PDB file of C-alpha atoms and ligand atoms in Angstrom:
ATOM      1  CA  MET A  60      12.148   4.789  24.696  1.00 79.00           C
ATOM      2  CA  LYS A  61      11.798   1.413  23.009  1.00 93.00           C
ATOM      3  CA  SER A  62      13.039  -0.594  20.073  1.00 98.00           C
ATOM      4  CA  VAL A  63      10.947  -1.422  17.009  1.00 98.00           C
ATOM      5  CA  LEU A  64      12.056  -4.881  15.951  1.00 98.00           C
ATOM      6  CA  GLY A  65       8.925  -6.377  14.419  1.00 98.00           C
ATOM      7  CA  LEU A  66       5.153  -6.286  14.072  1.00 98.00           C
ATOM      8  CA  ALA A  67       4.653  -9.843  15.356  1.00 97.00           C
ATOM      9  CA  ASP A  68       4.166  -8.623  18.905  1.00 94.00           C
ATOM     10  CA  MET A  69       2.942  -5.096  18.281  1.00 98.00           C
ATOM     11  CA  SER A  70      -0.599  -4.537  19.581  1.00 98.00           C
ATOM     12  CA  ARG A  71      -3.458  -3.212  17.501  1.00 98.00           C
ATOM     13  CA  ASP A  72      -3.578  -0.052  19.633  1.00 98.00           C
ATOM     14  CA  GLU A  73       0.129   0.621  19.180  1.00 98.00           C
ATOM     15  CA  ILE A  74      -0.038   0.076  15.405  1.00 98.00           C
ATOM     16  CA  LEU A  75      -3.071   2.368  15.114  1.00 98.00           C
ATOM     17  CA  ALA A  76      -1.363   5.042  17.222  1.00 98.00           C
ATOM     18  CA  ILE A  77       1.757   5.007  15.025  1.00 98.00           C
ATOM     19  CA  LEU A  78      -0.340   5.143  11.854  1.00 98.00           C
ATOM     20  CA  GLU A  79      -2.413   8.029  13.191  1.00 98.00           C
ATOM     21  CA  LEU A  80       0.775   9.939  13.927  1.00 98.00           C
ATOM     22  CA  ALA A  81       2.197   9.039  10.485  1.00 98.00           C
ATOM     23  CA  ALA A  82      -0.874  10.497   8.784  1.00 98.00           C
ATOM     24  CA  GLN A  83       0.127  13.889  10.187  1.00 97.00           C
ATOM     25  CA  PHE A  84       3.248  13.801   8.000  1.00 98.00           C
ATOM     26  CA  VAL A  85       1.298  13.397   4.761  1.00 97.00           C
ATOM     27  CA  GLY A  86       0.219  16.627   3.141  1.00 95.00           C
ATOM     28  CA  GLU A  87      -2.030  17.427   0.231  1.00 92.00           C
ATOM     29  CA  ASP A  88      -1.566  15.210  -2.820  1.00 91.00           C
ATOM     30  CA  ASP A  89       0.621  12.935  -0.688  1.00 93.00           C
ATOM     31  CA  ALA A  90       3.372  15.558  -0.501  1.00 92.00           C
ATOM     32  CA  PRO A  91       5.645  15.257   2.550  1.00 92.00           C
ATOM     33  CA  CYS A  92       4.766  17.673   5.320  1.00 96.00           C
ATOM     34  CA  THR A  93       6.126  18.092   8.816  1.00 97.00           C
ATOM     35  CA  PRO A  94       3.882  20.157  11.091  1.00 97.00           C
ATOM     36  CA  THR A  95       5.829  22.953  12.818  1.00 97.00           C
ATOM     37  CA  ARG A  96       5.507  21.370  16.255  1.00 97.00           C
ATOM     38  CA  TYR A  97       7.502  18.325  15.086  1.00 98.00           C
ATOM     39  CA  GLN A  98      10.217  20.110  13.098  1.00 98.00           C
ATOM     40  CA  ASP A  99      12.574  20.163  16.084  1.00 97.00           C
ATOM     41  CA  ALA A 100      11.282  17.033  17.805  1.00 98.00           C
ATOM     42  CA  LEU A 101      14.613  15.228  17.340  1.00 98.00           C
ATOM     43  CA  ARG A 102      16.771  18.339  17.720  1.00 96.00           C
ATOM     44  CA  GLY A 103      20.164  17.315  19.072  1.00 92.00           C
ATOM     45  CA  ALA A 104      19.595  13.584  18.516  1.00 97.00           C
ATOM     46  CA  SER A 105      22.075  11.652  16.372  1.00 98.00           C
ATOM     47  CA  ILE A 106      20.716   8.412  14.969  1.00 98.00           C
ATOM     48  CA  ALA A 107      23.033   5.977  13.235  1.00 98.00           C
ATOM     49  CA  LEU A 108      21.999   4.434   9.926  1.00 98.00           C
ATOM     50  CA  MET A 109      23.736   1.061   9.691  1.00 97.00           C
ATOM     51  CA  PHE A 110      22.956  -0.735   6.448  1.00 96.00           C
ATOM     52  CA  PHE A 111      24.896  -3.942   5.937  1.00 94.00           C
ATOM     53  CA  GLU A 112      22.758  -4.860   2.892  1.00 93.00           C
ATOM     54  CA  PRO A 113      21.856  -2.739  -0.144  1.00 89.00           C
ATOM     55  CA  SER A 114      18.919  -0.352   0.230  1.00 93.00           C
ATOM     56  CA  THR A 115      17.387   2.572  -1.619  1.00 94.00           C
ATOM     57  CA  ARG A 116      13.961   3.400  -0.201  1.00 96.00           C
ATOM     58  CA  THR A 117      14.423   2.313   3.398  1.00 97.00           C
ATOM     59  CA  ARG A 118      17.740   4.067   3.923  1.00 97.00           C
ATOM     60  CA  ALA A 119      16.756   7.263   2.121  1.00 98.00           C
ATOM     61  CA  SER A 120      13.438   7.485   3.928  1.00 98.00           C
ATOM     62  CA  PHE A 121      14.956   6.950   7.377  1.00 98.00           C
ATOM     63  CA  GLU A 122      17.547   9.609   6.555  1.00 98.00           C
ATOM     64  CA  LEU A 123      14.861  12.053   5.391  1.00 98.00           C
ATOM     65  CA  ALA A 124      12.638  11.202   8.363  1.00 98.00           C
ATOM     66  CA  ILE A 125      15.422  11.957  10.869  1.00 98.00           C
ATOM     67  CA  SER A 126      16.386  15.189   9.076  1.00 98.00           C
ATOM     68  CA  ARG A 127      12.800  16.455   8.815  1.00 98.00           C
ATOM     69  CA  LEU A 128      12.420  16.046  12.580  1.00 98.00           C
ATOM     70  CA  GLY A 129      15.554  18.099  13.177  1.00 98.00           C
ATOM     71  CA  GLY A 130      17.769  15.115  14.078  1.00 98.00           C
ATOM     72  CA  TYR A 131      21.141  14.151  12.658  1.00 98.00           C
ATOM     73  CA  PRO A 132      21.444  10.943  10.598  1.00 98.00           C
ATOM     74  CA  LEU A 133      24.912   9.505  11.165  1.00 97.00           C
ATOM     75  CA  ILE A 134      25.669   7.391   8.139  1.00 95.00           C
ATOM     76  CA  PHE A 135      27.780   4.414   9.055  1.00 91.00           C
ATOM     77  CA  THR A 136      29.501   2.505   6.274  1.00 85.00           C
ATOM     78  CA  SER A 137      30.676  -0.929   7.358  1.00 81.00           C
ATOM     79  CA  ASP A 138      33.142  -1.298   4.465  1.00 79.00           C
ATOM     80  CA  ALA A 139      35.137   1.690   5.648  1.00 75.00           C
ATOM     81  CA  SER A 140      34.913   0.901   9.371  1.00 79.00           C
ATOM     82  CA  SER A 141      36.728  -1.160  11.990  1.00 82.00           C
ATOM     83  CA  MET A 142      34.246  -3.941  11.274  1.00 80.00           C
ATOM     84  CA  LYS A 143      36.618  -4.718   8.420  1.00 76.00           C
ATOM     85  CA  LYS A 144      39.153  -5.440  11.172  1.00 81.00           C
ATOM     86  CA  GLY A 145      36.778  -7.804  12.915  1.00 81.00           C
ATOM     87  CA  GLU A 146      34.861  -5.606  15.356  1.00 87.00           C
ATOM     88  CA  SER A 147      31.374  -6.945  16.138  1.00 92.00           C
ATOM     89  CA  GLU A 148      28.111  -5.083  15.501  1.00 94.00           C
ATOM     90  CA  VAL A 149      27.496  -4.874  19.256  1.00 96.00           C
ATOM     91  CA  ASP A 150      30.925  -3.367  20.019  1.00 96.00           C
ATOM     92  CA  THR A 151      30.538  -0.889  17.188  1.00 95.00           C
ATOM     93  CA  CYS A 152      27.130   0.239  18.505  1.00 97.00           C
ATOM     94  CA  LEU A 153      28.342   0.420  22.132  1.00 97.00           C
ATOM     95  CA  ASN A 154      31.113   2.764  21.010  1.00 97.00           C
ATOM     96  CA  LEU A 155      28.769   4.927  18.953  1.00 97.00           C
ATOM     97  CA  ALA A 156      26.374   5.081  21.930  1.00 98.00           C
ATOM     98  CA  ALA A 157      29.269   6.208  24.138  1.00 98.00           C
ATOM     99  CA  MET A 158      29.793   9.088  21.684  1.00 97.00           C
ATOM    100  CA  GLY A 159      26.163  10.134  22.150  1.00 97.00           C
ATOM    101  CA  VAL A 160      24.351   8.326  19.348  1.00 98.00           C
ATOM    102  CA  GLU A 161      20.749   7.977  20.562  1.00 97.00           C
ATOM    103  CA  GLY A 162      19.299   5.366  18.221  1.00 98.00           C
ATOM    104  CA  PHE A 163      20.298   2.716  15.687  1.00 98.00           C
ATOM    105  CA  VAL A 164      18.597   1.896  12.388  1.00 98.00           C
ATOM    106  CA  ILE A 165      19.945  -1.497  11.373  1.00 98.00           C
ATOM    107  CA  ARG A 166      19.616  -3.609   8.223  1.00 97.00           C
ATOM    108  CA  HIS A 167      21.517  -6.865   8.241  1.00 96.00           C
ATOM    109  CA  SER A 168      21.398 -10.206   6.426  1.00 95.00           C
ATOM    110  CA  GLU A 169      21.507 -12.030   9.772  1.00 96.00           C
ATOM    111  CA  ARG A 170      18.200 -12.215  11.557  1.00 97.00           C
ATOM    112  CA  ARG A 171      19.670 -11.972  15.066  1.00 97.00           C
ATOM    113  CA  VAL A 172      21.684  -8.739  14.657  1.00 97.00           C
ATOM    114  CA  PRO A 173      19.070  -6.074  15.582  1.00 98.00           C
ATOM    115  CA  PHE A 174      18.059  -8.208  18.574  1.00 98.00           C
ATOM    116  CA  THR A 175      21.598  -8.652  19.907  1.00 98.00           C
ATOM    117  CA  VAL A 176      22.270  -4.922  19.552  1.00 98.00           C
ATOM    118  CA  ALA A 177      18.965  -4.066  21.281  1.00 98.00           C
ATOM    119  CA  ASP A 178      19.879  -6.415  24.167  1.00 97.00           C
ATOM    120  CA  ALA A 179      23.360  -4.966  24.590  1.00 97.00           C
ATOM    121  CA  VAL A 180      22.854  -1.252  23.983  1.00 97.00           C
ATOM    122  CA  ASP A 181      20.511   0.886  26.055  1.00 97.00           C
ATOM    123  CA  LYS A 182      19.175   2.816  23.037  1.00 97.00           C
ATOM    124  CA  PRO A 183      16.259   2.203  20.666  1.00 98.00           C
ATOM    125  CA  VAL A 184      17.010  -0.063  17.717  1.00 98.00           C
ATOM    126  CA  PHE A 185      14.941   0.174  14.524  1.00 98.00           C
ATOM    127  CA  ASN A 186      14.921  -2.993  12.444  1.00 98.00           C
ATOM    128  CA  ALA A 187      15.245  -1.927   8.804  1.00 98.00           C
ATOM    129  CA  GLY A 188      15.196  -5.553   7.577  1.00 98.00           C
ATOM    130  CA  ASN A 189      16.899  -8.520   9.258  1.00 98.00           C
ATOM    131  CA  GLY A 190      17.535 -11.333   6.772  1.00 96.00           C
ATOM    132  CA  ILE A 191      14.268 -13.147   6.165  1.00 95.00           C
ATOM    133  CA  GLY A 192      12.964 -11.990   9.556  1.00 98.00           C
ATOM    134  CA  GLU A 193      10.888  -8.801   9.572  1.00 98.00           C
ATOM    135  CA  HIS A 194      10.752  -5.331   8.046  1.00 98.00           C
ATOM    136  CA  PRO A 195       8.397  -3.564  10.455  1.00 98.00           C
ATOM    137  CA  THR A 196       8.552  -0.063   8.978  1.00 98.00           C
ATOM    138  CA  GLN A 197       7.701  -1.483   5.539  1.00 98.00           C
ATOM    139  CA  GLY A 198       4.749  -3.252   7.147  1.00 98.00           C
ATOM    140  CA  LEU A 199       3.601   0.017   8.710  1.00 98.00           C
ATOM    141  CA  LEU A 200       3.933   2.011   5.500  1.00 98.00           C
ATOM    142  CA  ASP A 201       1.975  -0.658   3.645  1.00 98.00           C
ATOM    143  CA  LEU A 202      -0.773  -0.447   6.279  1.00 98.00           C
ATOM    144  CA  LEU A 203      -0.793   3.355   6.012  1.00 98.00           C
ATOM    145  CA  THR A 204      -1.093   3.071   2.227  1.00 98.00           C
ATOM    146  CA  ILE A 205      -4.057   0.706   2.506  1.00 98.00           C
ATOM    147  CA  GLN A 206      -5.743   2.790   5.230  1.00 98.00           C
ATOM    148  CA  ARG A 207      -5.471   6.031   3.296  1.00 98.00           C
ATOM    149  CA  THR A 208      -6.498   4.461  -0.008  1.00 98.00           C
ATOM    150  CA  LEU A 209      -9.630   3.084   1.661  1.00 98.00           C
ATOM    151  CA  GLY A 210     -10.216   6.126   3.843  1.00 97.00           C
ATOM    152  CA  ARG A 211     -10.558   4.128   7.059  1.00 96.00           C
ATOM    153  CA  GLN A 212      -8.414   2.947   9.963  1.00 96.00           C
ATOM    154  CA  THR A 213      -9.228  -0.717  10.439  1.00 94.00           C
ATOM    155  CA  LEU A 214      -9.221  -3.361   7.755  1.00 98.00           C
ATOM    156  CA  GLU A 215     -12.042  -5.754   8.584  1.00 97.00           C
ATOM    157  CA  GLY A 216     -13.590  -7.046   5.352  1.00 97.00           C
ATOM    158  CA  VAL A 217     -10.537  -6.159   3.247  1.00 98.00           C
ATOM    159  CA  ARG A 218      -8.862  -8.957   1.284  1.00 98.00           C
ATOM    160  CA  VAL A 219      -5.118  -8.651   0.584  1.00 98.00           C
ATOM    161  CA  ALA A 220      -3.130 -10.996  -1.677  1.00 98.00           C
ATOM    162  CA  ILE A 221       0.663 -11.203  -1.307  1.00 98.00           C
ATOM    163  CA  ILE A 222       2.219 -12.872  -4.326  1.00 98.00           C
ATOM    164  CA  GLY A 223       5.779 -13.958  -5.023  1.00 97.00           C
ATOM    165  CA  ASP A 224       8.765 -15.136  -3.029  1.00 96.00           C
ATOM    166  CA  ILE A 225       7.013 -15.447   0.307  1.00 97.00           C
ATOM    167  CA  VAL A 226       9.494 -17.691   2.080  1.00 95.00           C
ATOM    168  CA  HIS A 227      12.443 -15.300   1.713  1.00 94.00           C
ATOM    169  CA  SER A 228      10.438 -12.140   2.297  1.00 97.00           C
ATOM    170  CA  ARG A 229      10.683 -10.144   5.499  1.00 98.00           C
ATOM    171  CA  VAL A 230       8.154  -7.767   3.909  1.00 98.00           C
ATOM    172  CA  ALA A 231       5.615 -10.595   3.629  1.00 98.00           C
ATOM    173  CA  ARG A 232       6.107 -11.494   7.290  1.00 98.00           C
ATOM    174  CA  SER A 233       5.663  -7.951   8.599  1.00 98.00           C
ATOM    175  CA  ASP A 234       2.738  -7.313   6.233  1.00 98.00           C
ATOM    176  CA  VAL A 235       0.980 -10.492   7.349  1.00 98.00           C
ATOM    177  CA  TYR A 236       1.367  -9.652  11.062  1.00 98.00           C
ATOM    178  CA  GLY A 237       0.180  -6.080  10.593  1.00 98.00           C
ATOM    179  CA  LEU A 238      -2.692  -6.914   8.251  1.00 98.00           C
ATOM    180  CA  ARG A 239      -3.984  -9.677  10.517  1.00 98.00           C
ATOM    181  CA  THR A 240      -3.765  -7.416  13.551  1.00 98.00           C
ATOM    182  CA  LEU A 241      -5.868  -4.753  11.809  1.00 98.00           C
ATOM    183  CA  GLY A 242      -8.448  -7.352  10.738  1.00 97.00           C
ATOM    184  CA  ALA A 243      -7.717  -7.907   7.024  1.00 98.00           C
ATOM    185  CA  SER A 244      -8.063 -11.318   5.440  1.00 98.00           C
ATOM    186  CA  VAL A 245      -4.812 -12.363   3.755  1.00 98.00           C
ATOM    187  CA  VAL A 246      -3.857 -14.890   1.093  1.00 98.00           C
ATOM    188  CA  VAL A 247      -0.217 -15.604   0.234  1.00 98.00           C
ATOM    189  CA  ALA A 248       0.762 -17.270  -3.023  1.00 98.00           C
ATOM    190  CA  GLY A 249       3.789 -18.225  -5.058  1.00 97.00           C
ATOM    191  CA  PRO A 250       5.588 -21.156  -6.643  1.00 95.00           C
ATOM    192  CA  ALA A 251       5.810 -24.165  -4.284  1.00 94.00           C
ATOM    193  CA  GLN A 252       9.554 -23.707  -3.619  1.00 91.00           C
ATOM    194  CA  LEU A 253       8.967 -20.080  -2.596  1.00 94.00           C
ATOM    195  CA  LEU A 254       6.148 -20.799  -0.139  1.00 96.00           C
ATOM    196  CA  PRO A 255       6.843 -21.417   3.557  1.00 95.00           C
ATOM    197  CA  THR A 256       6.386 -24.925   4.905  1.00 93.00           C
ATOM    198  CA  ASP A 257       5.339 -23.852   8.419  1.00 93.00           C
ATOM    199  CA  ARG A 258       1.925 -22.833   7.117  1.00 93.00           C
ATOM    200  CA  ALA A 259       0.041 -23.071  10.398  1.00 92.00           C
ATOM    201  CA  ALA A 260       2.307 -20.423  11.956  1.00 92.00           C
ATOM    202  CA  TRP A 261       1.294 -17.932   9.251  1.00 95.00           C
ATOM    203  CA  ASP A 262      -2.429 -18.196   9.960  1.00 93.00           C
ATOM    204  CA  VAL A 263      -3.419 -16.978   6.463  1.00 97.00           C
ATOM    205  CA  ASP A 264      -4.858 -18.583   3.336  1.00 98.00           C
ATOM    206  CA  PHE A 265      -2.409 -20.155   0.901  1.00 98.00           C
ATOM    207  CA  ALA A 266      -2.911 -20.311  -2.883  1.00 97.00           C
ATOM    208  CA  THR A 267      -0.840 -22.271  -5.362  1.00 95.00           C
ATOM    209  CA  GLU A 268      -2.072 -20.378  -8.428  1.00 98.00           C
ATOM    210  CA  ARG A 269      -1.916 -16.659  -9.163  1.00 98.00           C
ATOM    211  CA  ASP A 270      -5.531 -16.367 -10.274  1.00 98.00           C
ATOM    212  CA  ALA A 271      -6.825 -18.054  -7.126  1.00 98.00           C
ATOM    213  CA  ALA A 272      -4.907 -15.493  -5.066  1.00 98.00           C
ATOM    214  CA  LEU A 273      -6.173 -12.558  -7.164  1.00 98.00           C
ATOM    215  CA  ASP A 274      -9.789 -13.697  -6.881  1.00 98.00           C
ATOM    216  CA  GLY A 275     -11.613 -11.158  -4.710  1.00 98.00           C
ATOM    217  CA  ALA A 276      -8.451  -9.351  -3.549  1.00 98.00           C
ATOM    218  CA  ASP A 277      -8.833  -5.601  -2.941  1.00 98.00           C
ATOM    219  CA  PHE A 278      -5.057  -5.066  -2.698  1.00 98.00           C
ATOM    220  CA  VAL A 279      -2.402  -7.156  -4.422  1.00 98.00           C
ATOM    221  CA  ILE A 280       1.122  -6.869  -3.008  1.00 98.00           C
ATOM    222  CA  MET A 281       3.645  -8.190  -5.519  1.00 98.00           C
ATOM    223  CA  LEU A 282       7.103  -9.262  -4.305  1.00 98.00           C
ATOM    224  CA  ARG A 283      10.449  -9.623  -6.013  1.00 95.00           C
ATOM    225  CA  VAL A 284      12.093 -13.037  -6.286  1.00 90.00           C
ATOM    226  CA  GLN A 285      14.966 -12.637  -3.816  1.00 89.00           C
ATOM    227  CA  ARG A 286      17.630 -14.416  -5.815  1.00 83.00           C
ATOM    228  CA  GLU A 287      20.320 -13.385  -3.330  1.00 83.00           C
ATOM    229  CA  ARG A 288      18.607 -15.581  -0.722  1.00 79.00           C
ATOM    230  CA  ILE A 289      17.908 -18.620  -2.890  1.00 76.00           C
ATOM    231  CA  HIS A 290      20.547 -21.236  -2.392  1.00 67.00           C
ATOM    232  CA  SER A 291      18.818 -24.296  -3.810  1.00 61.00           C
ATOM    233  CA  GLU A 292      16.453 -24.584  -6.757  1.00 65.00           C
ATOM    234  CA  ALA A 293      16.793 -21.727  -9.214  1.00 75.00           C
ATOM    235  CA  VAL A 294      13.654 -20.011 -10.470  1.00 86.00           C
ATOM    236  CA  ASP A 295      13.049 -20.102 -14.218  1.00 90.00           C
ATOM    237  CA  THR A 296      12.214 -16.505 -15.194  1.00 91.00           C
ATOM    238  CA  ASP A 297      10.082 -17.307 -18.274  1.00 93.00           C
ATOM    239  CA  ALA A 298       7.930 -19.760 -16.349  1.00 94.00           C
ATOM    240  CA  TYR A 299       7.684 -17.315 -13.440  1.00 95.00           C
ATOM    241  CA  VAL A 300       6.474 -14.476 -15.671  1.00 96.00           C
ATOM    242  CA  ARG A 301       3.908 -16.758 -17.306  1.00 97.00           C
ATOM    243  CA  GLU A 302       2.556 -18.276 -14.113  1.00 97.00           C
ATOM    244  CA  TRP A 303       3.001 -15.495 -11.558  1.00 97.00           C
ATOM    245  CA  GLY A 304       3.552 -12.225 -13.414  1.00 97.00           C
ATOM    246  CA  VAL A 305       0.888  -9.502 -13.532  1.00 98.00           C
ATOM    247  CA  ASP A 306       0.476  -7.557 -16.773  1.00 98.00           C
ATOM    248  CA  GLU A 307      -2.411  -5.461 -18.183  1.00 97.00           C
ATOM    249  CA  ASN A 308      -4.228  -8.549 -19.403  1.00 98.00           C
ATOM    250  CA  VAL A 309      -4.097 -10.162 -15.955  1.00 98.00           C
ATOM    251  CA  VAL A 310      -5.275  -6.917 -14.355  1.00 98.00           C
ATOM    252  CA  GLU A 311      -8.238  -6.721 -16.730  1.00 97.00           C
ATOM    253  CA  THR A 312      -9.305 -10.333 -16.751  1.00 98.00           C
ATOM    254  CA  ARG A 313      -8.301 -11.746 -13.345  1.00 98.00           C
ATOM    255  CA  MET A 314      -8.311  -8.951 -10.805  1.00 98.00           C
ATOM    256  CA  LYS A 315     -11.314  -7.611  -8.964  1.00 98.00           C
ATOM    257  CA  GLN A 316     -12.557  -4.389 -10.541  1.00 97.00           C
ATOM    258  CA  GLY A 317     -10.952  -1.453  -8.750  1.00 97.00           C
ATOM    259  CA  ALA A 318      -8.280  -3.549  -7.004  1.00 98.00           C
ATOM    260  CA  TRP A 319      -4.951  -1.883  -6.221  1.00 98.00           C
ATOM    261  CA  ILE A 320      -1.395  -3.021  -6.939  1.00 98.00           C
ATOM    262  CA  MET A 321       1.399  -2.548  -4.414  1.00 98.00           C
ATOM    263  CA  HIS A 322       5.110  -3.448  -4.363  1.00 98.00           C
ATOM    264  CA  PRO A 323       7.773  -2.631  -1.737  1.00 98.00           C
ATOM    265  CA  GLY A 324      10.415  -2.158  -4.447  1.00 96.00           C
ATOM    266  CA  PRO A 325      12.758  -2.761  -6.094  1.00 96.00           C
ATOM    267  CA  VAL A 326      10.413  -3.756  -8.951  1.00 96.00           C
ATOM    268  CA  MET A 327      11.794  -6.138 -11.537  1.00 95.00           C
ATOM    269  CA  ARG A 328       9.865  -4.741 -14.508  1.00 97.00           C
ATOM    270  CA  GLY A 329       8.798  -7.491 -16.878  1.00 96.00           C
ATOM    271  CA  VAL A 330       9.114 -10.179 -14.188  1.00 95.00           C
ATOM    272  CA  GLU A 331       6.580  -9.911 -11.344  1.00 96.00           C
ATOM    273  CA  LEU A 332       4.939  -6.793 -12.830  1.00 98.00           C
ATOM    274  CA  SER A 333       4.844  -5.357 -16.321  1.00 98.00           C
ATOM    275  CA  GLY A 334       6.139  -1.795 -16.560  1.00 98.00           C
ATOM    276  CA  ARG A 335       2.710  -0.612 -17.710  1.00 98.00           C
ATOM    277  CA  VAL A 336       1.002  -2.043 -14.632  1.00 98.00           C
ATOM    278  CA  ALA A 337       3.686  -0.589 -12.344  1.00 98.00           C
ATOM    279  CA  ASP A 338       3.091   2.844 -13.886  1.00 98.00           C
ATOM    280  CA  SER A 339      -0.699   2.563 -14.142  1.00 98.00           C
ATOM    281  CA  SER A 340      -3.365   4.378 -12.165  1.00 97.00           C
ATOM    282  CA  ARG A 341      -4.048   1.152 -10.204  1.00 97.00           C
ATOM    283  CA  SER A 342      -0.485   1.161  -8.869  1.00 98.00           C
ATOM    284  CA  LEU A 343       0.235   2.550  -5.384  1.00 98.00           C
ATOM    285  CA  ILE A 344       3.996   2.021  -5.618  1.00 98.00           C
ATOM    286  CA  LEU A 345       5.058   5.671  -5.467  1.00 97.00           C
ATOM    287  CA  ARG A 346       2.483   6.413  -2.786  1.00 97.00           C
ATOM    288  CA  GLN A 347       4.119   3.664  -0.708  1.00 98.00           C
ATOM    289  CA  ALA A 348       7.504   5.352  -1.166  1.00 97.00           C
ATOM    290  CA  ALA A 349       6.052   8.698  -0.076  1.00 96.00           C
ATOM    291  CA  TYR A 350       4.365   7.184   2.964  1.00 98.00           C
ATOM    292  CA  GLY A 351       7.619   5.450   3.897  1.00 98.00           C
ATOM    293  CA  VAL A 352       9.030   8.756   5.121  1.00 98.00           C
ATOM    294  CA  ALA A 353       5.865   9.625   7.065  1.00 98.00           C
ATOM    295  CA  SER A 354       5.747   6.172   8.671  1.00 98.00           C
ATOM    296  CA  ARG A 355       9.391   6.348   9.721  1.00 98.00           C
ATOM    297  CA  GLN A 356       8.916   9.833  11.168  1.00 98.00           C
ATOM    298  CA  ALA A 357       6.083   8.419  13.275  1.00 98.00           C
ATOM    299  CA  VAL A 358       8.050   5.336  14.334  1.00 98.00           C
ATOM    300  CA  LEU A 359      11.039   7.443  15.412  1.00 98.00           C
ATOM    301  CA  LEU A 360       8.918   9.836  17.467  1.00 98.00           C
ATOM    302  CA  HIS A 361       6.874   7.041  19.016  1.00 97.00           C
ATOM    303  CA  ALA A 362       9.876   4.916  19.990  1.00 96.00           C
ATOM    304  CA  MET A 363      11.990   7.796  21.236  1.00 95.00           C
ATOM    305  CA  GLY A 364       9.185   9.227  23.340  1.00 92.00           C
ATOM    306  CA  ARG A 365       9.107  12.486  21.397  1.00 89.00           C
ATOM    307  CA  ALA A 366       5.553  12.245  20.018  1.00 87.00           C
TER     308      ALA A 366
HETATM  309  C1  NCD B 830      12.624  -5.030   0.357  1.00 80.51           C
HETATM  310  C2  NCD B 830      13.688  -5.461   1.321  1.00 80.51           C
HETATM  311  O1  NCD B 830      14.853  -5.106   1.217  1.00 80.51           O
HETATM  312  O2  NCD B 830      13.295  -6.173   2.233  1.00 80.51           O
HETATM  313  N1  NCD B 830      12.705  -3.747  -0.128  1.00 80.51           N
HETATM  314  C3  NCD B 830      12.433  -2.652   0.660  1.00 80.51           C
HETATM  315  O3  NCD B 830      12.911  -2.515   1.754  1.00 80.51           O
HETATM  316  N2  NCD B 830      11.580  -1.743   0.157  1.00 80.51           N
HETATM  317  C4  NCD B 830      12.203  -6.047  -0.607  1.00 80.51           C
HETATM  318  C5  NCD B 830      13.190  -6.576  -1.625  1.00 80.51           C
HETATM  319  O4  NCD B 830      14.391  -6.410  -1.516  1.00 80.51           O
HETATM  320  O5  NCD B 830      12.701  -7.222  -2.565  1.00 80.51           O
END
């Protein structure tokens, strides 16, 4: 039994083991499939879903993942809880654990929250996005998407570009850790005010122009501008679309032939990606959503010792 808080410290062997397990939950044509031997793997286990920030894909896929393994997703809504009266996250989780809750999926705008809960409560905590920290299950589902698209496990020789609001993106951080661990070469790019300043810590290439980032990339992960996290300089949408957006023309003239487009969602159509590119045959966006359930099934089983 262990928590899954980030990919920064997850070993290559552990990542590969989780991804190998996840692949068992992908059926033909990417349809969800849960082999019979796993259908009751979480029987009797209640796992709390605690989302203190909006979510579509991550929450729904954790809920489906728990249900498909025979567990019970306990949906906790902070607005209607005693947290409104001032109870802390840790106290809330301690009380739920006392009632028999066996795991906590937590999304919170404050980076420390999943860590403080994991320290205080003797149950696995799954980080579903902690501020600008990490989003490990998104990182894993992105790795699974790349693996299965390529048809191989490790990513040596693969070039991945991550373009957009890097500094505010927990997805970028988890993707970078996971991609580097599996051997991919990574370039991150975006407008200067959306790029991190601690570049050495990232240990990736940096590009200050979209086309330089696209050059030679096999996979291009586009990110949303996280306006809810930008407190200083605003981003001018028209300039952003012109300089950083990817439309059909950019795909045809700037991207490597056969390169794939990814996006964690939510996609701002007409900003970072044109609708036509998002819906095109080069887009893996819906495959990512499908693999999100499989990846979370694998993470739950792995962490809870039920694999
Ligand atoms: C992202 C998130 O919330 O970190 N979405 C997701 O989980 N699929 C990215 C975003 O909000 O832009």
